[in-house]
Short mmCIF file of C-alpha atoms in Angstrom, two decimals:
data_model
loop_
_atom_site.label_atom_id
_atom_site.label_comp_id
_atom_site.label_asym_id
_atom_site.label_seq_id
_atom_site.Cartn_x
_atom_site.Cartn_y
_atom_site.Cartn_z
CA MET A 265 40.99 42.81 11.58
CA ASN A 266 38.59 45.30 12.16
CA SER A 267 34.30 44.55 12.06
CA LEU A 268 33.65 45.90 8.63
CA PRO A 269 35.84 43.19 6.41
CA GLN A 270 35.06 40.70 8.78
CA ARG A 271 31.33 41.15 7.98
CA ALA A 272 31.67 41.50 4.38
CA TYR A 273 34.09 38.21 4.48
CA LEU A 274 31.25 36.57 6.43
CA GLU A 275 28.58 37.89 3.95
CA THR A 276 30.54 36.41 1.53
CA ILE A 277 30.67 32.69 2.77
CA ALA A 278 26.93 32.73 3.99
CA LYS A 279 26.37 33.50 0.24
CA SER A 280 27.97 30.87 -0.77
CA LEU A 281 26.35 28.10 0.78
CA PRO A 282 25.32 25.21 -1.19
CA ASP A 283 21.77 25.24 -0.31
CA PRO A 284 19.13 28.00 -1.16
CA LEU A 285 18.74 30.53 1.89
CA PHE A 286 16.42 32.84 2.64
CA VAL A 287 16.06 35.32 5.33
CA THR A 288 12.95 37.24 5.64
CA ASP A 289 11.61 39.96 7.78
CA CYS A 290 8.15 39.03 9.92
CA SER A 291 6.03 40.19 6.62
CA GLN A 292 7.53 37.65 4.74
CA LYS A 293 9.34 40.02 2.68
CA VAL A 294 12.96 38.87 1.59
CA ILE A 295 15.86 40.70 3.28
CA TRP A 296 18.63 38.75 2.11
CA PHE A 297 19.21 35.43 0.14
CA SER A 298 22.15 33.02 -0.87
CA ASP A 299 23.67 32.63 -4.27
CA LYS A 300 22.19 29.44 -4.75
CA ALA A 301 18.38 30.75 -4.40
CA ARG A 302 19.03 33.33 -7.22
CA GLU A 303 20.26 30.51 -9.02
CA ILE A 304 17.50 28.17 -8.56
CA PHE A 305 14.48 30.78 -8.56
CA GLY A 306 15.74 33.09 -11.03
CA PRO A 307 16.38 36.65 -11.42
CA GLU A 308 13.09 37.61 -9.56
CA THR A 309 14.83 36.83 -6.45
CA GLU A 310 15.46 40.31 -5.28
CA LYS A 311 15.28 41.90 -1.83
CA GLY A 312 12.10 43.58 -1.02
CA ARG A 313 9.75 40.93 -2.70
CA SER A 314 7.76 38.24 -0.64
CA LEU A 315 9.10 34.71 -0.41
CA HIS A 316 5.69 34.07 -2.23
CA GLU A 317 6.44 36.20 -5.12
CA ILE A 318 10.00 34.86 -6.02
CA THR A 319 9.60 31.26 -5.44
CA GLY A 320 5.46 31.05 -6.60
CA LEU A 321 5.38 28.04 -3.90
CA ASP A 322 2.15 28.32 -1.94
CA LYS A 323 3.21 25.46 0.62
CA LEU A 324 6.42 27.51 1.22
CA GLN A 325 4.23 30.59 2.02
CA GLN A 326 2.16 28.56 4.45
CA LEU A 327 4.99 26.72 6.25
CA LEU A 328 6.60 29.96 6.61
CA GLU A 329 3.52 31.65 7.79
CA GLU A 330 3.24 29.04 10.45
CA VAL A 331 6.41 29.73 11.80
CA LEU A 332 6.11 33.10 11.79
CA SER A 333 2.99 33.36 13.87
CA ARG A 334 4.23 30.06 16.27
CA GLY A 335 7.64 32.05 16.60
CA GLU A 336 9.24 28.16 16.57
CA PRO A 337 11.18 26.47 13.98
CA LEU A 338 8.96 24.36 11.70
CA GLU A 339 7.90 21.10 12.67
CA CYS A 340 6.25 18.66 10.27
CA SER A 341 6.70 15.23 8.64
CA TYR A 342 9.64 14.75 6.10
CA GLU A 343 6.41 14.80 3.51
CA GLY A 344 5.00 17.66 4.91
CA ALA A 345 8.28 19.35 4.60
CA THR A 346 9.21 18.67 1.02
CA ILE A 347 8.38 20.69 -1.85
CA LYS A 348 9.26 20.67 -5.69
CA VAL A 349 10.65 22.57 -7.89
CA LYS A 350 11.56 23.00 -11.85
CA HIS A 351 14.30 24.68 -12.71
CA LEU A 352 16.01 24.30 -16.41
CA GLU A 353 13.45 21.71 -17.24
CA LYS A 354 14.51 19.93 -14.55
CA LYS A 355 12.28 18.46 -11.02
CA TYR A 356 14.21 19.10 -8.03
CA PHE A 357 12.90 18.22 -4.31
CA PHE A 358 14.24 20.44 -1.44
CA LYS A 359 13.47 19.65 2.16
CA VAL A 360 12.68 22.86 3.77
CA ALA A 361 13.79 23.99 7.23
CA ILE A 362 12.26 27.14 8.66
CA ASN A 363 13.89 28.87 11.90
CA PRO A 364 12.14 31.85 13.29
CA ILE A 365 15.08 34.43 13.97
CA PHE A 366 15.09 36.15 17.03
CA TYR A 367 17.25 39.41 18.22
CA GLU A 368 17.06 41.42 21.30
CA GLY A 369 14.20 38.83 22.42
CA LYS A 370 11.72 40.28 19.42
CA LEU A 371 10.90 38.13 16.86
CA ARG A 372 12.67 39.76 13.47
CA GLY A 373 11.89 37.24 10.73
CA ALA A 374 12.42 33.76 9.97
CA LEU A 375 15.63 31.87 8.10
CA VAL A 376 14.08 29.73 5.31
CA GLN A 377 16.66 27.01 4.07
CA LEU A 378 16.11 24.17 1.35
CA THR A 379 18.15 21.47 1.16
CA ASP A 380 18.18 19.35 -1.89
CA VAL A 381 16.83 16.10 -2.12
CA THR A 382 16.15 15.21 -5.51
CA ARG A 383 19.12 12.18 -5.60
CA PHE A 384 17.15 10.73 -2.58
CA TYR A 385 13.71 10.61 -4.25
CA GLU A 386 15.15 9.29 -7.05
CA MET A 387 16.52 6.74 -5.13
CA GLU A 388 13.55 6.12 -3.36
CA LYS A 389 11.61 6.30 -6.75
CA ILE A 390 14.00 3.43 -8.00
CA LYS A 391 13.50 1.31 -4.69
CA SER A 392 9.91 1.07 -4.87
CA ASP A 393 9.58 0.49 -8.60
CA PHE A 394 11.99 -2.51 -8.03
CA VAL A 395 9.63 -3.71 -4.81
CA SER A 396 6.84 -3.70 -7.47
CA ILE A 397 8.48 -5.27 -10.42
CA VAL A 398 9.91 -7.94 -7.89
CA SER A 399 6.40 -8.65 -6.09
CA HIS A 400 4.64 -8.76 -9.37
CA GLU A 401 7.54 -11.47 -11.00
CA PHE A 402 6.71 -13.59 -7.89
CA ARG A 403 3.25 -14.61 -8.59
CA THR A 404 3.17 -16.62 -11.73
CA PRO A 405 5.75 -19.08 -10.03
CA LEU A 406 3.87 -18.98 -6.55
CA THR A 407 0.81 -19.68 -8.50
CA THR A 408 2.41 -22.99 -10.13
CA ILE A 409 3.36 -24.29 -6.73
CA LEU A 410 0.00 -23.56 -4.79
CA MET A 411 -1.81 -25.23 -7.52
CA GLY A 412 0.59 -28.44 -7.84
CA THR A 413 0.52 -28.30 -4.30
CA GLU A 414 -3.11 -28.36 -3.36
CA MET A 415 -3.94 -30.83 -6.05
CA LEU A 416 -1.24 -33.39 -4.94
CA ARG A 417 -2.69 -32.50 -1.44
CA LYS A 418 -6.37 -33.19 -2.60
CA GLY A 419 -4.79 -36.68 -3.83
CA LEU A 420 -6.34 -35.43 -7.19
CA LEU A 421 -2.71 -37.09 -9.11
CA GLY A 422 -2.48 -39.96 -6.86
CA GLU A 423 -2.27 -41.34 -3.75
CA ILE A 424 0.34 -39.46 -1.34
CA THR A 425 2.31 -40.99 1.49
CA PRO A 426 1.12 -39.23 4.94
CA ARG A 427 4.93 -38.16 5.10
CA GLY A 428 4.05 -36.89 1.99
CA LYS A 429 1.42 -34.73 2.89
CA GLU A 430 3.24 -33.39 6.00
CA ILE A 431 5.72 -31.82 3.59
CA LEU A 432 2.84 -30.51 1.32
CA GLU A 433 1.24 -28.89 4.24
CA ALA A 434 4.59 -27.26 5.05
CA ILE A 435 4.99 -26.13 1.02
CA ASP A 436 1.35 -24.69 1.24
CA GLN A 437 1.78 -23.26 4.52
CA ASP A 438 4.97 -21.22 3.50
CA CYS A 439 3.68 -20.23 -0.24
CA SER A 440 1.10 -18.65 1.99
CA ARG A 441 3.68 -16.95 3.61
CA LEU A 442 5.37 -15.58 0.80
CA THR A 443 2.22 -14.64 -0.85
CA ARG A 444 1.54 -12.38 1.86
CA LEU A 445 4.63 -11.37 1.93
CA VAL A 446 4.53 -10.15 -1.60
CA ASP A 447 0.67 -8.52 -1.18
CA ASN A 448 2.45 -6.57 1.50
CA LEU A 449 5.49 -5.44 -0.19
CA LEU A 450 3.18 -4.31 -3.21
CA GLU A 451 0.74 -2.59 -1.36
CA LEU A 452 3.40 -0.61 0.52
CA SER A 453 5.14 0.39 -2.53
CA ARG A 454 1.88 1.72 -3.81
CA ILE A 455 0.78 3.52 -0.61
CA GLU A 456 4.95 4.85 -0.78
CA SER A 457 4.69 5.90 -4.71
CA GLY A 458 1.30 7.81 -3.55
CA THR A 459 -1.16 5.52 -5.56
CA ILE A 460 -3.08 4.49 -2.44
CA TYR A 461 -6.30 3.78 -3.30
CA LEU A 462 -9.44 4.07 -0.90
CA GLU A 463 -12.67 3.50 -1.31
CA GLN A 464 -15.09 5.91 0.59
CA GLU A 465 -18.01 3.60 1.57
CA ALA A 466 -20.22 3.72 4.07
CA ILE A 467 -18.93 0.74 6.62
CA ASP A 468 -20.78 -1.01 9.34
CA VAL A 469 -18.53 -1.20 11.98
CA ALA A 470 -19.94 -4.23 13.85
CA GLY A 471 -19.96 -6.26 10.14
CA LEU A 472 -16.34 -4.97 9.87
CA VAL A 473 -15.00 -6.51 13.07
CA GLN A 474 -16.48 -9.44 12.58
CA GLU A 475 -14.94 -9.75 8.95
CA ALA A 476 -11.67 -9.16 10.60
CA VAL A 477 -11.65 -11.50 13.62
CA ARG A 478 -13.70 -14.47 12.05
CA PRO A 479 -10.79 -15.91 9.81
CA LEU A 480 -8.75 -15.72 12.96
CA SER A 481 -10.98 -17.06 15.68
CA LEU A 482 -10.10 -20.51 14.51
CA GLN A 483 -6.42 -20.10 15.10
CA ALA A 484 -7.03 -18.19 18.37
CA GLU A 485 -9.05 -21.39 19.80
CA LYS A 486 -6.35 -23.78 18.14
CA LYS A 487 -3.85 -22.08 20.60
CA GLY A 488 -6.00 -21.87 23.48
CA VAL A 489 -6.44 -17.98 23.41
CA ARG A 490 -9.61 -16.51 24.12
CA LEU A 491 -10.56 -13.77 21.68
CA VAL A 492 -13.45 -11.06 23.11
CA VAL A 493 -15.20 -8.71 20.90
CA ASP A 494 -16.64 -5.75 22.75
CA LEU A 495 -18.63 -3.84 20.94
CA PRO A 496 -21.39 -0.98 22.09
CA ASP A 497 -24.90 -1.71 21.04
CA HIS A 498 -25.03 1.40 19.20
CA LEU A 499 -22.17 2.31 16.79
CA PRO A 500 -22.54 4.83 13.80
CA THR A 501 -21.66 4.10 10.65
CA ILE A 502 -17.97 5.57 9.18
CA TYR A 503 -16.90 5.98 5.47
CA GLY A 504 -13.70 4.41 4.60
CA ASP A 505 -12.37 1.56 2.23
CA PHE A 506 -13.84 -1.50 4.06
CA ASN A 507 -11.70 -4.56 2.94
CA LYS A 508 -8.24 -1.63 3.89
CA VAL A 509 -9.81 -1.32 7.31
CA VAL A 510 -10.51 -5.16 7.79
CA TRP A 511 -7.19 -5.74 7.02
CA ILE A 512 -6.00 -3.18 9.43
CA LEU A 513 -7.66 -5.05 12.14
CA THR A 514 -6.81 -8.48 10.94
CA ASN A 515 -3.39 -7.67 10.67
CA LEU A 516 -3.35 -6.26 14.52
CA VAL A 517 -5.12 -9.41 16.15
CA GLY A 518 -2.78 -11.60 14.18
CA ASN A 519 0.10 -10.00 15.65
CA ALA A 520 -1.37 -10.04 19.31
CA LEU A 521 -2.04 -13.84 18.33
CA ARG A 522 1.60 -14.02 17.34
CA TYR A 523 2.75 -13.04 20.62
CA THR A 524 -0.22 -14.42 23.39
CA GLU A 525 0.69 -17.64 25.03
CA ALA A 526 -1.96 -20.13 25.41
CA GLY A 527 -4.55 -18.87 28.69
CA GLY A 528 -4.23 -15.29 27.60
CA SER A 529 -6.40 -13.55 25.81
CA ILE A 530 -7.21 -11.07 22.81
CA THR A 531 -9.59 -8.27 23.16
CA VAL A 532 -11.04 -6.60 19.94
CA LYS A 533 -12.86 -3.06 21.24
CA VAL A 534 -14.61 -0.06 19.35
CA ARG A 535 -15.35 2.74 21.19
CA HIS A 536 -17.06 6.26 19.77
CA ARG A 537 -15.53 9.64 21.30
CA GLY A 538 -16.58 12.82 20.01
CA ASN A 539 -16.32 12.80 16.57
CA ARG A 540 -13.91 9.83 16.20
CA LEU A 541 -14.05 5.90 16.59
CA PHE A 542 -11.16 4.31 18.57
CA PHE A 543 -10.58 0.60 17.20
CA SER A 544 -8.23 -1.34 19.97
CA VAL A 545 -6.63 -4.90 20.29
CA GLN A 546 -5.39 -5.70 23.71
CA ASP A 547 -3.46 -8.30 24.49
CA THR A 548 -2.32 -10.22 27.79
CA GLY A 549 0.72 -11.44 25.79
CA CYS A 550 4.70 -10.39 26.33
CA GLY A 551 4.71 -6.66 25.65
CA ILE A 552 6.82 -4.55 24.10
CA PRO A 553 10.00 -3.44 25.53
CA ARG A 554 9.70 0.49 25.55
CA GLN A 555 12.80 1.48 23.40
CA TYR A 556 10.95 -0.42 20.53
CA GLN A 557 7.58 1.13 20.62
CA ASP A 558 8.08 4.04 18.55
CA LYS A 559 10.02 2.29 15.89
CA LEU A 560 7.40 -0.15 15.44
CA PHE A 561 5.32 1.61 12.79
CA ARG A 562 8.51 1.94 10.98
CA LYS A 563 9.54 -0.22 7.49
CA TYR A 564 10.92 -3.73 8.26
CA VAL A 565 11.51 -2.76 11.69
CA GLN A 566 10.67 -6.04 13.93
CA VAL A 567 11.30 -6.72 17.58
CA ARG A 568 13.21 -9.70 18.27
CA SER A 569 13.41 -11.81 21.27
CA LYS A 570 15.50 -14.46 22.37
CA ASP A 571 13.06 -17.12 22.81
CA ARG A 572 10.40 -16.41 19.93
CA ALA A 573 11.21 -16.73 16.26
CA ALA A 574 10.49 -13.66 14.14
CA GLY A 575 7.47 -14.06 11.32
CA GLY A 576 7.50 -11.97 8.21
CA ALA A 577 9.31 -8.90 7.52
CA GLY A 578 8.06 -5.84 9.89
CA LEU A 579 5.95 -4.47 6.98
CA GLY A 580 2.67 -4.96 8.68
CA LEU A 581 2.64 -2.19 11.26
CA ALA A 582 3.98 0.25 8.56
CA ILE A 583 1.11 -0.43 6.40
CA CYS A 584 -1.39 -0.38 8.98
CA LYS A 585 -0.25 3.16 9.61
CA GLU A 586 0.09 4.16 5.95
CA ILE A 587 -3.75 3.29 5.91
CA VAL A 588 -5.17 4.80 8.88
CA VAL A 589 -3.27 8.05 8.16
CA ALA A 590 -4.49 8.32 4.66
CA HIS A 591 -8.45 8.02 6.30
CA GLY A 592 -7.20 10.71 8.32
CA GLY A 593 -7.10 8.43 11.83
CA GLU A 594 -3.89 8.30 13.88
CA ILE A 595 -2.27 4.64 14.74
CA TRP A 596 -0.29 3.85 18.53
CA VAL A 597 0.62 1.52 20.77
CA GLU A 598 0.59 1.33 24.87
CA SER A 599 2.51 -1.74 26.21
CA GLU A 600 4.43 -2.84 29.31
CA GLU A 601 6.90 -5.67 29.12
CA GLY A 602 5.27 -9.05 30.67
CA LYS A 603 1.71 -7.59 30.70
CA GLY A 604 0.59 -7.04 27.03
CA SER A 605 -0.02 -4.32 24.83
CA THR A 606 -3.02 -2.27 23.13
CA PHE A 607 -2.75 -1.20 19.87
CA THR A 608 -5.41 1.63 18.79
CA PHE A 609 -6.58 3.55 15.74
CA THR A 610 -9.18 5.73 15.28
CA MET A 611 -11.32 6.90 12.39
CA PRO A 612 -13.10 10.06 12.05
CA LEU A 613 -16.68 9.96 11.95
CA TYR A 614 -17.35 12.18 9.19
CA ARG A 615 -16.22 12.13 5.54
CA GLN A 616 -13.22 14.54 5.36
CA GLU A 617 -14.75 17.17 2.90
CA GLU A 618 -17.65 17.36 5.51
CA GLU A 619 -14.99 18.22 8.11
CA ILE A 620 -14.24 22.13 8.66
CA MET B 268 -19.69 -33.35 -22.57
CA GLY B 269 -17.50 -31.16 -20.36
CA LYS B 270 -18.01 -27.40 -20.84
CA LYS B 271 -15.05 -26.13 -23.22
CA ILE B 272 -13.09 -23.65 -21.78
CA LEU B 273 -10.03 -21.52 -23.74
CA LEU B 274 -7.08 -20.80 -21.78
CA VAL B 275 -5.05 -17.55 -23.40
CA GLU B 276 -1.71 -17.98 -21.24
CA ASP B 277 1.98 -17.87 -22.32
CA GLU B 278 3.92 -19.47 -19.22
CA LYS B 279 4.45 -23.11 -19.74
CA ASN B 280 4.19 -24.16 -15.76
CA ILE B 281 0.98 -21.93 -15.39
CA ILE B 282 -1.20 -23.64 -18.74
CA LEU B 283 0.39 -26.87 -16.68
CA GLY B 284 -1.17 -26.33 -13.83
CA VAL B 285 -4.70 -24.89 -15.02
CA ARG B 286 -4.85 -27.21 -17.29
CA THR B 287 -4.18 -30.38 -14.60
CA CYS B 288 -6.74 -28.71 -12.31
CA LEU B 289 -9.53 -28.14 -15.09
CA ASP B 290 -8.91 -31.55 -16.37
CA ALA B 291 -9.34 -33.09 -12.56
CA VAL B 292 -13.09 -31.63 -12.50
CA GLY B 293 -14.13 -32.44 -15.89
CA TYR B 294 -13.53 -29.36 -18.22
CA GLN B 295 -12.45 -29.48 -21.62
CA VAL B 296 -9.43 -27.01 -22.00
CA ASP B 297 -7.88 -25.71 -25.40
CA VAL B 298 -4.71 -23.67 -24.55
CA VAL B 299 -3.42 -20.66 -26.75
CA GLU B 300 -0.30 -19.08 -26.37
CA ASP B 301 -0.50 -15.19 -27.68
CA GLY B 302 -3.65 -12.72 -28.30
CA GLU B 303 -3.41 -13.01 -31.71
CA ASP B 304 -3.94 -16.90 -31.68
CA ALA B 305 -6.80 -16.42 -28.92
CA LEU B 306 -8.68 -13.85 -31.45
CA GLN B 307 -8.43 -16.69 -34.13
CA TYR B 308 -9.76 -19.30 -32.30
CA ILE B 309 -12.93 -17.93 -31.11
CA ASN B 310 -13.66 -16.49 -34.13
CA ARG B 311 -13.65 -20.12 -35.42
CA GLU B 312 -15.11 -22.06 -32.27
CA GLN B 313 -17.18 -20.88 -29.59
CA PRO B 314 -15.63 -21.69 -26.07
CA ASP B 315 -18.19 -21.95 -22.81
CA LEU B 316 -15.49 -19.30 -21.45
CA ILE B 317 -12.28 -17.87 -21.79
CA LEU B 318 -9.25 -17.71 -18.91
CA LEU B 319 -7.26 -14.35 -20.06
CA ASP B 320 -3.88 -13.58 -18.83
CA LEU B 321 -3.00 -9.79 -19.22
CA LEU B 322 0.63 -10.04 -20.65
CA LEU B 323 0.79 -11.52 -23.69
CA PRO B 324 2.86 -11.59 -26.53
CA LYS B 325 1.46 -9.93 -30.16
CA VAL B 326 -1.92 -8.83 -28.94
CA ASP B 327 -2.47 -8.03 -24.99
CA GLY B 328 -5.06 -9.30 -22.88
CA PHE B 329 -6.60 -5.62 -22.71
CA GLU B 330 -6.93 -5.74 -26.48
CA VAL B 331 -8.18 -8.83 -26.72
CA LEU B 332 -10.98 -8.33 -24.12
CA ARG B 333 -11.71 -5.14 -25.84
CA ILE B 334 -12.57 -6.56 -29.22
CA LEU B 335 -14.06 -9.73 -27.75
CA LYS B 336 -16.94 -7.44 -25.39
CA GLY B 337 -16.99 -5.25 -28.43
CA ASN B 338 -18.50 -7.71 -31.01
CA ALA B 339 -22.00 -8.91 -30.50
CA SER B 340 -21.20 -12.49 -31.42
CA THR B 341 -18.89 -13.29 -28.66
CA SER B 342 -19.38 -10.75 -25.94
CA LYS B 343 -21.55 -12.91 -24.12
CA ILE B 344 -18.62 -15.20 -23.21
CA PRO B 345 -17.57 -15.38 -19.85
CA VAL B 346 -14.32 -14.02 -19.65
CA ILE B 347 -12.15 -14.55 -16.57
CA VAL B 348 -9.22 -12.49 -16.03
CA LEU B 349 -5.96 -14.44 -14.73
CA THR B 350 -3.20 -12.03 -13.96
CA ALA B 351 0.15 -11.22 -12.06
CA LYS B 352 -0.90 -7.56 -11.89
CA ALA B 353 -2.34 -6.88 -8.83
CA GLY B 354 -2.85 -3.30 -8.97
CA GLU B 355 -6.30 -1.60 -8.61
CA GLU B 356 -5.70 0.54 -12.18
CA TYR B 357 -5.48 -3.14 -13.98
CA ARG B 358 -8.39 -4.28 -12.03
CA GLN B 359 -10.34 -1.31 -12.91
CA ARG B 360 -9.38 -1.18 -16.67
CA ALA B 361 -10.38 -4.88 -17.02
CA GLN B 362 -13.66 -3.86 -15.69
CA GLU B 363 -14.57 -1.19 -17.84
CA LEU B 364 -13.50 -3.50 -20.75
CA GLY B 365 -16.24 -5.86 -19.80
CA ALA B 366 -14.37 -8.30 -18.26
CA ASP B 367 -16.61 -10.70 -16.00
CA ALA B 368 -14.05 -11.44 -12.90
CA TYR B 369 -10.91 -10.82 -12.28
CA MET B 370 -8.26 -13.34 -10.31
CA THR B 371 -4.63 -12.08 -9.02
CA LYS B 372 -1.97 -14.56 -9.13
CA PRO B 373 -1.47 -16.73 -7.09
CA PHE B 374 -4.60 -18.55 -6.56
CA ARG B 375 -5.58 -21.92 -5.78
CA PRO B 376 -7.00 -24.66 -7.46
CA GLN B 377 -10.58 -24.38 -5.14
CA GLU B 378 -10.58 -20.70 -6.03
CA LEU B 379 -10.64 -21.33 -9.59
CA TRP B 380 -13.31 -24.05 -9.44
CA ASP B 381 -15.54 -22.20 -7.46
CA LYS B 382 -15.51 -18.97 -9.74
CA LEU B 383 -15.96 -21.43 -13.08
CA LYS B 384 -18.88 -22.83 -11.53
CA GLN B 385 -20.34 -19.14 -11.19
CA PHE B 386 -20.05 -18.96 -14.89
CA LEU B 387 -20.80 -22.28 -15.60
CA PRO B 388 -23.93 -23.42 -14.21
CA GLU B 389 -24.30 -27.66 -14.48
CA GLU B 390 -26.32 -29.06 -16.98
CA GLY B 391 -29.65 -29.34 -14.93
CA ASP B 392 -28.92 -26.52 -12.74
CA ARG B 393 -31.17 -24.19 -14.60
#
């Protein structure tokens, strides 16, 4: 086979790849595209036009610009690299991959590849709707159980034997656990569907820390764990959702408490650095093996150890992360097995619209 | 004689629970199981307070709330929404329609008693 037919053959193969593909030059002009690209973006799809002219997608243009200016493949989160396209009255979701093309050491342009993830999106939607319905459906029966149990425990419905009281207390505790789970599931499905609702209120940080720590101080005392709050004298006001940030901190302290033995300590610290506040919760507990540290903030992930019963469903930290990110902050963990863990999250100091 | 509370709820077990809980502290409880009956009841008798579920047969809780709060003769009766709908959008809508309080299921008897006390001060408290 000589080289020309082979080239034509390769071109035919490339054109019939199942994804919309574009090759652009350094000025974002399209110099090649696959048949699927034209099918999705219509007859406007012609060589020599810019990618933006063809697709009308601002986000795609921005992502391409980023790749062309840095000369490195696109790197961003799944959500960040997903675009919505309407074609023949149907909504499609595409995941974007962009790779720079170097030839003879020079950047010549980029390959833009769109992968159809519509089906995946639909599944996600079904799942989060399902979670939302289930968690609502749990609430009514939980009410009956919780009310009945408490009235029995309080002796409002007659004398209960000591053993009976013990059982009622166990029911009550597990009922609370179930309620928390339902709350968390619902919160997560709401966050995932993009309907996270954040208050923008001025937050007094010292008050916030106190609100978060107070409900757990008795529990810590009972367990023989020292709970220390370390705040500087002066802290600036932050803006955000008071209840949600309290929730994060309570969750982190609650986790620390679960993994810290009697005689250990938990320190809640806030520091002001640059234009951010750093909230950290440090414990002297069992620590987290390195291989789990990155996975911790994912949904349904729980680190199980041989000698410890796991509690909860592994949703707490995933929710923490979503809330922190929605506030414009970051969250991470530093930990050494056997020595303890420190969870830290940041909150930006200014309202987002005031940031440049 | 205890204050009169109207419970608007269609779940039998919740009715039993709430009724028992309110009986225990001396409130008088009447129950209706859909929105239409609720509106008729309220026109007939003036309860001191209404506990209102949102998902109701015939006329839903939002509509009951809208009619009650839009009518001068009933707008002063405190309404506490008791619901399995935990979404912020529901809470907001209920508040916009004039709900005096919003309680998400599940709740404990103590929470309900505390809430009621807030709206129904004992005689002599005033």
